[in-house]
mmCIF file of C-alpha atoms in Angstrom:
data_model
loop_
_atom_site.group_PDB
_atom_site.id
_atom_site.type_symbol
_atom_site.label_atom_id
_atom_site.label_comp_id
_atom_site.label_asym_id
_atom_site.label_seq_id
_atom_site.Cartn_x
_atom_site.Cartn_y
_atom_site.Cartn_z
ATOM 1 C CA UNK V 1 -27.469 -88.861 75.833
ATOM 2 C CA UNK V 2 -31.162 -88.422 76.157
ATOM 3 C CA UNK V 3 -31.782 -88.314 72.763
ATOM 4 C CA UNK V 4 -30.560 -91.312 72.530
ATOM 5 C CA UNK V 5 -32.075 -93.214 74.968
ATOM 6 C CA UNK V 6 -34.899 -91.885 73.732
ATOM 7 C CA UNK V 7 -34.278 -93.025 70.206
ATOM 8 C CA UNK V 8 -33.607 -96.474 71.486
ATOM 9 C CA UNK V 9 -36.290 -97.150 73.712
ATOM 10 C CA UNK V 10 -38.211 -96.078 70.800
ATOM 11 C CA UNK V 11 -36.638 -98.865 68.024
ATOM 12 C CA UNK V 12 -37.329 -101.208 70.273
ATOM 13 C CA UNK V 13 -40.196 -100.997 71.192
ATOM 14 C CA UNK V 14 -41.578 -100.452 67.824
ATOM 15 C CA UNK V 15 -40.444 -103.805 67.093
ATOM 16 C CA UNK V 16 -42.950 -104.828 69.628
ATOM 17 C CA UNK V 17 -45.696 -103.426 67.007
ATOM 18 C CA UNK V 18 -48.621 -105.964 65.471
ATOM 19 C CA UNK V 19 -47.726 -107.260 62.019
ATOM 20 C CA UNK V 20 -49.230 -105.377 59.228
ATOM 21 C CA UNK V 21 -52.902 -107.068 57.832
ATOM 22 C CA UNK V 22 -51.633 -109.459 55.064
ATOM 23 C CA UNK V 23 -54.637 -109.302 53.233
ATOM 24 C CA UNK V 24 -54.274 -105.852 52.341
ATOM 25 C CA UNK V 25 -51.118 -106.186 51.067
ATOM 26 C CA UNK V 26 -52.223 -108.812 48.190
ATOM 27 C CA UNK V 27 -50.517 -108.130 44.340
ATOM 28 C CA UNK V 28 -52.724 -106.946 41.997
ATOM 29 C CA UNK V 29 -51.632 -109.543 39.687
ATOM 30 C CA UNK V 30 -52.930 -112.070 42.309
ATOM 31 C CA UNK V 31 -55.748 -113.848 40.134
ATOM 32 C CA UNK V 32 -56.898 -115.540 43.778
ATOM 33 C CA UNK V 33 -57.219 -112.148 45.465
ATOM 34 C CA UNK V 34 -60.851 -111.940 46.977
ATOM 35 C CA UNK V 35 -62.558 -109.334 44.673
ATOM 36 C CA UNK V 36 -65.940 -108.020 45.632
ATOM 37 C CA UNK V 37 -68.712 -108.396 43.755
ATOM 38 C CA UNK V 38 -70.033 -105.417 41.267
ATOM 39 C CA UNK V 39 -73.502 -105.283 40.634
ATOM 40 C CA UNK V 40 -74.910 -103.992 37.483
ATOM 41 C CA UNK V 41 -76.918 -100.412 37.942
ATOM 42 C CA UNK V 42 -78.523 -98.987 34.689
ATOM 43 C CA UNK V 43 -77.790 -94.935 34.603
ATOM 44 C CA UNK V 44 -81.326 -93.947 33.650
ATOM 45 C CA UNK V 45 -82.775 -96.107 37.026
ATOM 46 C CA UNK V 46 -84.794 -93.929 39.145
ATOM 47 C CA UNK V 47 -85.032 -91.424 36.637
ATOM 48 C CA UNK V 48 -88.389 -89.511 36.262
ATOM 49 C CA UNK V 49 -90.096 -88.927 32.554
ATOM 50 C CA UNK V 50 -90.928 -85.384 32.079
ATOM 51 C CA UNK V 51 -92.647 -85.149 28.553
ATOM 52 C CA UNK V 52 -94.566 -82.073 27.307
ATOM 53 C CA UNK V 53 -98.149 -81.536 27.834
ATOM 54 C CA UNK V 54 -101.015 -79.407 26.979
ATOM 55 C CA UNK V 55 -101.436 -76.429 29.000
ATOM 56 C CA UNK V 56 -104.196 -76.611 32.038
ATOM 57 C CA UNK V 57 -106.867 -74.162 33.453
ATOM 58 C CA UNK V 58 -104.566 -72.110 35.966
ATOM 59 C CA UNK V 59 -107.630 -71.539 37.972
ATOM 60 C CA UNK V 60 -108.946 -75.256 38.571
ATOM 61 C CA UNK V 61 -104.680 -76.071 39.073
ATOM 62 C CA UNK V 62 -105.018 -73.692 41.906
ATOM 63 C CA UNK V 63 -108.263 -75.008 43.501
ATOM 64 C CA UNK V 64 -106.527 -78.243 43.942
ATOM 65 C CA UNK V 65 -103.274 -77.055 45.584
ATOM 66 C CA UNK V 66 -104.655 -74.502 47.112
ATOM 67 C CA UNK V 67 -105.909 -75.150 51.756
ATOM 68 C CA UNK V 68 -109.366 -76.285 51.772
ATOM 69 C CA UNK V 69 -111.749 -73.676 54.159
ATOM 70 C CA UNK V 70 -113.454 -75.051 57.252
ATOM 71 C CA UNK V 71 -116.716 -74.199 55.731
ATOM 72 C CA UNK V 72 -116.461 -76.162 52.123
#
């Protein structure tokens, strides 16, 4: 018998539940369904060129990368 009061009580007050948003619910045949807009982005954008170039003095690379001394 609890079970079923249980059960009941339950039903019924489901049918006390808010309605379902309509909007998302919308055919996708609709042709007046709002649609957002898509905005064009190239694949290469923000892309960075790496080309080949001529080898560099190693040692004058260094000197510029390397921590500056408190005397110099």
């Amino acid at each position: 018998m609890k079970v079923f009061v249980a059960a009941t009580t339950a039903a019924l007050l489901s049918a006390c539940s808010a309605l379902p948003n309509v909007e998302a619910m919308l055919a996708p045949a609709n042709s007046h369904a709002p649609v957002p807009v898509a905005r064009y982005v190239p694949v290469l954008e923000g892309t960075a060129g790496y080309h080949p170039v001529s080898p560099k003095n190693w040692v004058e690379s260094n000197d510029q990368v390397a921590p500056k001394e408190d005397g110099k």
